[in-house]
Amino acid sequence: MVADGAAPPIEKPCGEGMMPETLAALRALGVEISPGEGQKFRGICFVQEDARVFADFPQGQGIGLRRRLLHERLVARAEECGVQLLWKTPVSGIDAESVQLSCGKVHARWIIGTDGQGSRVRRWSGLEAAKRSTQRHATRRHYRVKPWSNYVEIYWGSHAQAYVTPIGGEEVCIVIMSEWAEHASFDRALRELPELKEQLAGAELSSRERGAVTSTHLLHNVQRRNVALVGDASGSVDAITGEGLRLAFRQAFALGDSLVVSDLRHYEQVHRELARRPMLMGNLMLWLGRNPRIRGRVIRALQSKPDLFARLLATHVGHGTSAELLSTGALLGWRLLAV
Ligand SMILES: Cc1cc2nc3c(=O)[nH]c(=O)nc-3n(C[C@H](O)[C@H](O)[C@H](O)COP(=O)(O)OP(=O)(O)OC[C@H]3O[C@@H](n4cnc5c(N)ncnc54)[C@H](O)[C@@H]3O)c2cc1C
């Protein structure tokens, strides 16, 4: 049984980009997104002033898709699997063997907190303690404009980054992210990013602007007694990684396996392993965001050796070992000395 305080289709401020691995996880859940439903993209592009560097995914393509469409597809699949879905039903408390809903108490052998970043289930179950927690500000807009690139573009400005995802034949989703609230506004960020401003000249907004907080949040524990946390409730990586949805889907599989053997410690172990790589890449991206001079040199180094960027992207999407990441890092260091 799923109880959600909202009603479908649920809109959430998001970059709306799903990388090939996210799509593979969705497929395994039984949800197939056909390319016609969203907009395909072939990799990632970094843009800083006059420098631009591209990398294709090692396998497959990503898809940008409006969040409400993704939600509709997930709801349809859950119904097909026989899940009882209760909408406009906020959860107001839990105890050892039940969950308090607005319509009464429901007995529950297992209680799974999937209530997002500000999870109350996390607080009620004593899982709030974090090893690390940082936050940035974000603003999301949709523009009615033909996507000008078949890559997800990340524009790097002095105080903010913009993440552009093609999501339809005539629509793009843009998220501005910054450590400072005032720099996460479109007006301010576009002043720092003239190339992006030019692409958007004359384009109409196709949705209401939404603000959000994106956090890097690593918990000590994601399970206790009969309670487990999944998705952003269980910790999160910065939005710039584009990894939130994949993590949530993969965690759900691991939790399913653990419930079969009634052992949530196994879930916790897999959860930790799943978080490691996105955390590492997220930290690297945040560090680049804070260090403009080094970032400029890194982007120029990658531009002069694009296969290095492709190797970094391959590692980011899970196609590489730690040894390969180390050797890519060493090669990048070598290039940095040369530029
Ligand atoms: C700005 C931004 C951009 C992002 N871009 C990307 C991207 O491009 N690609 C990507 O993969 N990820 C991206 N992410 C991350 C991604 O959006 C999240 O990881 C993902 O939405 C997490 O899903 P979730 O189900 O855990 O939480 P949520 O999507 O937040 O869902 C939580 C649900 O819990 C319900 N709820 C909350 N409290 C209660 C309660 N007390 N009772 C009942 N129901 C409750 C809410 O109504 C909601 O439906 C981005 C995040 C941000 C902030």
Short mmCIF file of C-alpha atoms and ligand atoms in Angstrom, two decimals:
data_model
loop_
_atom_site.label_atom_id
_atom_site.label_comp_id
_atom_site.label_asym_id
_atom_site.label_seq_id
_atom_site.Cartn_x
_atom_site.Cartn_y
_atom_site.Cartn_z
CA MET A 1 0.00 0.00 0.00
CA VAL A 2 1.28 3.47 -0.90
CA ALA A 3 -0.11 6.56 0.87
CA ASP A 4 0.81 9.93 -0.65
CA GLY A 5 -0.33 13.34 0.56
CA ALA A 6 -0.53 14.63 -3.03
CA ALA A 7 -2.57 13.48 -6.04
CA PRO A 8 -1.32 12.42 -9.48
CA PRO A 9 0.19 13.43 -11.74
CA ILE A 10 2.66 14.76 -9.17
CA GLU A 11 4.90 17.56 -10.39
CA LYS A 12 8.29 18.03 -8.73
CA PRO A 13 11.03 20.50 -9.64
CA CYS A 14 13.59 18.29 -11.38
CA GLY A 15 16.09 18.46 -14.26
CA GLU A 16 14.01 15.66 -15.90
CA GLY A 17 17.01 13.95 -17.48
CA MET A 18 17.25 10.15 -17.31
CA MET A 19 20.57 8.64 -18.24
CA PRO A 20 20.80 5.23 -19.97
CA GLU A 21 21.32 3.47 -16.63
CA THR A 22 18.21 5.15 -15.19
CA LEU A 23 16.21 3.94 -18.19
CA ALA A 24 17.60 0.42 -17.70
CA ALA A 25 16.46 0.47 -14.06
CA LEU A 26 13.02 1.69 -15.15
CA ARG A 27 12.81 -1.07 -17.74
CA ALA A 28 13.63 -3.63 -15.08
CA LEU A 29 10.71 -2.22 -13.06
CA GLY A 30 8.51 -2.87 -16.08
CA VAL A 31 8.29 0.71 -17.35
CA GLU A 32 9.43 1.22 -20.94
CA ILE A 33 9.77 4.82 -22.09
CA SER A 34 9.70 5.00 -25.87
CA PRO A 35 11.86 7.70 -27.47
CA GLY A 36 8.71 9.34 -28.89
CA GLU A 37 7.50 10.10 -25.35
CA GLY A 38 10.35 12.41 -24.45
CA GLN A 39 13.48 13.64 -26.14
CA LYS A 40 16.58 11.54 -26.59
CA PHE A 41 20.04 12.86 -25.70
CA ARG A 42 23.34 11.21 -26.48
CA GLY A 43 25.61 12.48 -23.71
CA ILE A 44 26.75 15.46 -21.69
CA CYS A 45 28.27 18.76 -22.77
CA PHE A 46 30.11 21.26 -20.53
CA VAL A 47 30.05 24.89 -21.61
CA GLN A 48 32.16 27.62 -20.08
CA GLU A 49 32.58 30.94 -21.88
CA ASP A 50 34.11 30.01 -25.24
CA ALA A 51 35.03 26.45 -24.24
CA ARG A 52 32.72 23.52 -25.01
CA VAL A 53 33.40 19.83 -24.49
CA PHE A 54 31.14 16.87 -25.36
CA ALA A 55 31.05 13.20 -24.38
CA ASP A 56 28.66 10.49 -25.58
CA PHE A 57 27.35 7.80 -23.25
CA PRO A 58 29.35 4.58 -23.71
CA GLN A 59 26.10 2.72 -24.46
CA GLY A 60 22.60 3.83 -25.34
CA GLN A 61 21.01 7.23 -25.04
CA GLY A 62 19.31 9.17 -22.28
CA ILE A 63 15.77 10.56 -22.39
CA GLY A 64 14.43 13.86 -21.08
CA LEU A 65 10.81 13.51 -19.97
CA ARG A 66 8.35 15.79 -18.14
CA ARG A 67 8.18 14.62 -14.56
CA ARG A 68 4.39 14.37 -14.55
CA LEU A 69 4.55 11.95 -17.51
CA LEU A 70 7.08 9.80 -15.67
CA HIS A 71 4.79 9.82 -12.64
CA GLU A 72 1.81 8.72 -14.74
CA ARG A 73 3.82 5.79 -16.09
CA LEU A 74 4.99 4.74 -12.60
CA VAL A 75 1.43 4.91 -11.26
CA ALA A 76 0.10 2.79 -14.13
CA ARG A 77 2.79 0.15 -13.54
CA ALA A 78 2.16 0.08 -9.77
CA GLU A 79 -1.58 -0.43 -10.38
CA GLU A 80 -0.80 -3.23 -12.82
CA CYS A 81 1.27 -4.92 -10.07
CA GLY A 82 -1.67 -4.73 -7.66
CA VAL A 83 -0.37 -1.95 -5.41
CA GLN A 84 -3.10 -0.15 -3.48
CA LEU A 85 -2.56 3.57 -4.05
CA LEU A 86 -4.05 6.09 -1.64
CA TRP A 87 -3.88 9.71 -2.86
CA LYS A 88 -4.41 12.87 -0.80
CA THR A 89 -3.61 10.69 2.17
CA PRO A 90 -0.85 12.22 4.29
CA VAL A 91 0.92 9.99 6.79
CA SER A 92 0.94 11.69 10.19
CA GLY A 93 2.79 9.17 12.34
CA ILE A 94 4.13 5.64 12.73
CA ASP A 95 4.54 3.20 15.61
CA ALA A 96 6.08 -0.26 15.90
CA GLU A 97 3.46 -1.95 13.76
CA SER A 98 1.21 0.63 12.20
CA VAL A 99 1.00 3.80 10.16
CA GLN A 100 -1.35 6.66 10.96
CA LEU A 101 -3.19 7.91 7.87
CA SER A 102 -5.76 10.67 7.62
CA CYS A 103 -8.39 7.94 7.13
CA GLY A 104 -7.31 5.84 10.15
CA LYS A 105 -4.57 3.49 11.34
CA VAL A 106 -3.21 0.76 9.05
CA HIS A 107 -1.32 -2.28 10.32
CA ALA A 108 2.11 -2.61 8.61
CA ARG A 109 4.71 -5.32 8.90
CA TRP A 110 7.23 -3.17 7.01
CA ILE A 111 7.19 0.62 6.83
CA ILE A 112 9.09 2.20 3.93
CA GLY A 113 9.75 5.95 4.07
CA THR A 114 9.78 7.28 0.48
CA ASP A 115 8.65 10.76 1.49
CA GLY A 116 11.45 12.76 -0.12
CA GLN A 117 14.15 15.13 1.11
CA GLY A 118 12.27 16.42 4.17
CA SER A 119 11.22 12.89 5.21
CA ARG A 120 9.15 12.73 8.38
CA VAL A 121 9.40 8.92 8.46
CA ARG A 122 13.19 9.43 8.76
CA ARG A 123 12.66 11.66 11.80
CA TRP A 124 10.00 9.48 13.43
CA SER A 125 12.16 6.38 13.12
CA GLY A 126 15.29 7.97 14.61
CA LEU A 127 17.31 7.80 11.34
CA GLU A 128 17.93 11.55 11.02
CA ALA A 129 21.64 11.47 12.00
CA ALA A 130 23.75 12.39 8.93
CA LYS A 131 27.45 11.97 8.17
CA ARG A 132 27.23 14.82 5.71
CA SER A 133 24.58 17.32 4.70
CA THR A 134 24.97 20.32 2.38
CA GLN A 135 22.35 22.24 0.45
CA ARG A 136 22.19 24.39 -2.68
CA HIS A 137 19.40 26.45 -4.16
CA ALA A 138 17.74 25.60 -7.46
CA THR A 139 15.12 27.10 -9.79
CA ARG A 140 13.45 25.19 -12.61
CA ARG A 141 11.77 26.51 -15.75
CA HIS A 142 10.39 24.95 -18.93
CA TYR A 143 10.80 26.88 -22.17
CA ARG A 144 8.88 26.29 -25.39
CA VAL A 145 11.77 26.15 -27.83
CA LYS A 146 13.22 23.55 -30.17
CA PRO A 147 16.16 21.87 -28.36
CA TRP A 148 19.34 23.22 -29.94
CA SER A 149 21.49 20.31 -28.78
CA ASN A 150 21.15 16.55 -28.47
CA TYR A 151 23.28 16.62 -25.31
CA VAL A 152 22.34 17.62 -21.78
CA GLU A 153 24.29 20.84 -21.43
CA ILE A 154 25.82 22.11 -18.22
CA TYR A 155 26.73 25.79 -18.38
CA TRP A 156 29.24 26.91 -15.79
CA GLY A 157 29.00 30.51 -14.56
CA SER A 158 30.92 32.28 -11.79
CA HIS A 159 28.20 31.79 -9.16
CA ALA A 160 25.76 29.32 -10.70
CA GLN A 161 25.38 26.43 -13.10
CA ALA A 162 22.55 25.84 -15.58
CA TYR A 163 21.52 22.32 -16.53
CA VAL A 164 19.61 22.15 -19.84
CA THR A 165 17.70 18.96 -20.73
CA PRO A 166 15.85 18.54 -24.03
CA ILE A 167 12.45 17.06 -23.06
CA GLY A 168 10.40 17.26 -26.26
CA GLY A 169 10.49 18.31 -29.90
CA GLU A 170 9.65 21.87 -28.82
CA GLU A 171 10.59 22.02 -25.14
CA VAL A 172 13.60 22.18 -22.83
CA CYS A 173 13.83 21.97 -19.04
CA ILE A 174 16.37 24.24 -17.35
CA VAL A 175 17.55 24.16 -13.75
CA ILE A 176 19.75 26.89 -12.27
CA MET A 177 21.76 25.80 -9.24
CA SER A 178 23.84 27.86 -6.84
CA GLU A 179 25.13 27.88 -3.30
CA TRP A 180 23.57 31.35 -2.91
CA ALA A 181 19.80 31.86 -3.15
CA GLU A 182 20.14 35.18 -5.02
CA HIS A 183 22.35 33.58 -7.71
CA ALA A 184 19.84 30.75 -8.33
CA SER A 185 17.47 33.19 -10.06
CA PHE A 186 17.17 33.01 -13.86
CA ASP A 187 17.64 36.77 -14.33
CA ARG A 188 20.89 36.79 -12.44
CA ALA A 189 22.27 33.51 -13.81
CA LEU A 190 21.49 34.35 -17.46
CA ARG A 191 23.51 37.55 -17.08
CA GLU A 192 26.50 35.31 -16.32
CA LEU A 193 25.67 32.91 -19.16
CA PRO A 194 25.25 34.97 -22.37
CA GLU A 195 25.40 31.91 -24.71
CA LEU A 196 22.39 30.40 -22.92
CA LYS A 197 20.58 33.74 -22.79
CA GLU A 198 20.96 34.01 -26.54
CA GLN A 199 19.51 30.51 -27.11
CA LEU A 200 16.46 31.46 -25.04
CA ALA A 201 15.88 34.88 -26.62
CA GLY A 202 12.17 35.20 -27.46
CA ALA A 203 11.27 31.70 -26.11
CA GLU A 204 8.09 31.48 -24.03
CA LEU A 205 7.82 29.78 -20.66
CA SER A 206 5.75 26.60 -20.84
CA SER A 207 5.23 26.05 -17.09
CA ARG A 208 5.25 27.92 -13.80
CA GLU A 209 8.73 28.54 -12.38
CA ARG A 210 9.47 26.37 -9.33
CA GLY A 211 12.14 26.75 -6.66
CA ALA A 212 13.80 23.80 -4.93
CA VAL A 213 16.61 22.81 -2.66
CA THR A 214 19.11 20.25 -3.87
CA SER A 215 21.09 18.51 -1.17
CA THR A 216 23.99 16.17 -0.68
CA HIS A 217 22.85 14.11 2.27
CA LEU A 218 24.53 10.99 3.58
CA LEU A 219 22.86 9.19 6.51
CA HIS A 220 24.55 6.92 9.05
CA ASN A 221 21.72 4.39 8.70
CA VAL A 222 18.84 3.88 6.30
CA GLN A 223 17.01 1.15 8.23
CA ARG A 224 15.99 0.40 11.76
CA ARG A 225 13.78 -2.42 13.07
CA ASN A 226 10.95 -2.69 10.48
CA VAL A 227 11.50 0.74 8.87
CA ALA A 228 13.60 1.41 5.75
CA LEU A 229 14.14 4.60 3.76
CA VAL A 230 14.27 4.79 -0.05
CA GLY A 231 14.97 7.61 -2.54
CA ASP A 232 15.68 11.14 -1.31
CA ALA A 233 14.36 10.21 2.16
CA SER A 234 17.40 7.90 2.43
CA GLY A 235 19.92 10.58 1.41
CA SER A 236 20.61 12.36 -1.86
CA VAL A 237 23.28 13.53 -4.26
CA ASP A 238 23.40 17.04 -5.75
CA ALA A 239 21.06 17.54 -8.72
CA ILE A 240 24.01 18.32 -11.01
CA THR A 241 24.85 14.58 -11.07
CA GLY A 242 21.47 13.69 -12.68
CA GLU A 243 21.55 10.50 -10.58
CA GLY A 244 18.62 10.88 -8.13
CA LEU A 245 16.08 8.80 -10.02
CA ARG A 246 18.47 5.97 -10.86
CA LEU A 247 19.49 5.69 -7.21
CA ALA A 248 15.87 5.57 -6.05
CA PHE A 249 14.97 2.82 -8.55
CA ARG A 250 18.07 0.74 -7.77
CA GLN A 251 17.52 1.11 -4.01
CA ALA A 252 13.96 -0.16 -4.50
CA PHE A 253 15.29 -3.38 -6.08
CA ALA A 254 17.77 -3.92 -3.26
CA LEU A 255 15.07 -3.32 -0.67
CA GLY A 256 12.74 -5.79 -2.40
CA ASP A 257 15.44 -8.49 -2.17
CA SER A 258 16.02 -7.72 1.52
CA LEU A 259 12.33 -7.91 2.37
CA VAL A 260 12.16 -11.39 0.83
CA VAL A 261 14.79 -12.61 3.31
CA SER A 262 13.56 -10.30 6.12
CA ASP A 263 17.00 -8.74 6.52
CA LEU A 264 17.21 -4.95 6.17
CA ARG A 265 20.95 -4.93 6.98
CA HIS A 266 21.59 -6.34 3.52
CA TYR A 267 19.65 -3.39 2.08
CA GLU A 268 21.77 -0.95 4.06
CA GLN A 269 24.98 -2.47 2.70
CA VAL A 270 23.83 -2.31 -0.93
CA HIS A 271 22.49 1.23 -0.37
CA ARG A 272 25.95 2.33 0.79
CA GLU A 273 27.62 0.78 -2.28
CA LEU A 274 25.09 2.39 -4.64
CA ALA A 275 25.74 5.85 -3.14
CA ARG A 276 29.55 5.72 -3.35
CA ARG A 277 30.17 6.60 -7.03
CA PRO A 278 27.49 9.33 -7.38
CA MET A 279 28.75 10.91 -4.14
CA LEU A 280 32.29 10.97 -5.47
CA MET A 281 31.25 12.47 -8.82
CA GLY A 282 28.90 14.94 -7.07
CA ASN A 283 31.73 16.12 -4.82
CA LEU A 284 33.97 16.56 -7.86
CA MET A 285 31.33 18.65 -9.68
CA LEU A 286 30.68 20.81 -6.60
CA TRP A 287 34.40 21.36 -6.17
CA LEU A 288 34.69 22.42 -9.84
CA GLY A 289 31.75 24.79 -9.27
CA ARG A 290 33.59 26.49 -6.41
CA ASN A 291 36.98 26.79 -8.15
CA PRO A 292 36.58 28.75 -11.41
CA ARG A 293 40.27 28.86 -12.30
CA ILE A 294 40.79 25.13 -11.90
CA ARG A 295 37.48 24.49 -13.69
CA GLY A 296 38.60 26.61 -16.65
CA ARG A 297 41.80 24.58 -16.89
CA VAL A 298 39.95 21.27 -16.49
CA ILE A 299 37.47 22.15 -19.26
CA ARG A 300 40.29 23.27 -21.58
CA ALA A 301 42.22 20.07 -20.77
CA LEU A 302 39.15 17.95 -21.58
CA GLN A 303 38.57 19.94 -24.76
CA SER A 304 42.05 19.16 -25.96
CA LYS A 305 41.57 15.46 -25.09
CA PRO A 306 37.83 14.66 -25.48
CA ASP A 307 38.35 10.90 -24.93
CA LEU A 308 39.25 11.75 -21.30
CA PHE A 309 35.85 13.39 -20.86
CA ALA A 310 34.23 10.31 -22.42
CA ARG A 311 36.08 8.12 -19.89
CA LEU A 312 34.93 10.32 -17.01
CA LEU A 313 31.33 10.15 -18.23
CA ALA A 314 31.61 6.36 -18.64
CA THR A 315 32.72 6.12 -15.00
CA HIS A 316 29.92 8.45 -13.94
CA VAL A 317 27.30 6.18 -15.51
CA GLY A 318 28.84 3.04 -14.03
CA HIS A 319 30.95 1.74 -16.94
CA GLY A 320 34.33 1.72 -15.30
CA THR A 321 36.23 0.32 -12.35
CA SER A 322 37.86 2.33 -9.54
CA ALA A 323 41.25 1.55 -11.17
CA GLU A 324 40.04 3.09 -14.44
CA LEU A 325 38.80 6.15 -12.56
CA LEU A 326 42.22 6.51 -10.94
CA SER A 327 44.02 6.21 -14.27
CA THR A 328 41.61 8.75 -15.85
CA GLY A 329 42.26 11.10 -12.92
CA ALA A 330 46.02 10.69 -13.38
CA LEU A 331 45.74 11.39 -17.14
CA LEU A 332 43.63 14.46 -16.46
CA GLY A 333 46.24 15.68 -13.95
CA TRP A 334 48.88 15.20 -16.64
CA ARG A 335 46.84 17.21 -19.17
CA LEU A 336 46.32 19.95 -16.60
CA LEU A 337 50.06 20.38 -16.36
CA ALA A 338 50.14 20.76 -20.15
CA VAL A 339 47.45 23.49 -20.51
C1 LIG B 1 16.42 20.83 -8.90
C2 LIG B 1 16.55 19.33 -9.02
C3 LIG B 1 16.89 18.76 -10.25
C4 LIG B 1 17.01 17.37 -10.35
N1 LIG B 1 17.33 16.82 -11.57
C5 LIG B 1 17.40 15.47 -11.70
C6 LIG B 1 17.63 14.86 -12.98
O1 LIG B 1 17.77 15.54 -14.00
N2 LIG B 1 17.70 13.49 -13.05
C7 LIG B 1 17.53 12.71 -11.93
O2 LIG B 1 17.61 11.48 -12.04
N3 LIG B 1 17.29 13.25 -10.72
C8 LIG B 1 17.20 14.60 -10.58
N4 LIG B 1 16.92 15.15 -9.34
C9 LIG B 1 16.70 14.26 -8.19
C10 LIG B 1 15.30 13.64 -8.21
O3 LIG B 1 14.33 14.63 -8.47
C11 LIG B 1 15.02 12.98 -6.86
O4 LIG B 1 16.11 12.16 -6.51
C12 LIG B 1 13.75 12.13 -6.91
O5 LIG B 1 12.62 12.94 -7.18
C13 LIG B 1 13.54 11.42 -5.57
O6 LIG B 1 12.30 10.77 -5.58
P1 LIG B 1 11.59 10.40 -4.22
O7 LIG B 1 10.40 9.58 -4.61
O8 LIG B 1 12.55 9.87 -3.25
O9 LIG B 1 11.08 11.79 -3.58
P2 LIG B 1 10.00 12.81 -4.13
O10 LIG B 1 9.98 12.82 -5.62
O11 LIG B 1 10.27 14.08 -3.41
O12 LIG B 1 8.60 12.21 -3.64
C14 LIG B 1 8.22 12.22 -2.29
C15 LIG B 1 6.73 11.93 -2.21
O13 LIG B 1 6.36 11.80 -0.84
C16 LIG B 1 5.13 12.45 -0.62
N5 LIG B 1 5.07 12.80 0.81
C17 LIG B 1 5.92 13.60 1.53
N6 LIG B 1 5.56 13.64 2.82
C18 LIG B 1 4.48 12.83 2.96
C19 LIG B 1 3.66 12.44 4.05
N7 LIG B 1 3.88 12.87 5.31
N8 LIG B 1 2.63 11.61 3.82
C20 LIG B 1 2.37 11.13 2.57
N9 LIG B 1 3.13 11.47 1.49
C21 LIG B 1 4.16 12.30 1.69
C22 LIG B 1 5.14 13.64 -1.57
O14 LIG B 1 3.82 14.06 -1.86
C23 LIG B 1 5.85 13.05 -2.79
O15 LIG B 1 4.95 12.49 -3.72
C24 LIG B 1 16.80 16.54 -9.22
C25 LIG B 1 16.46 17.13 -7.99
C26 LIG B 1 16.33 18.50 -7.89
C27 LIG B 1 15.96 19.12 -6.55
#
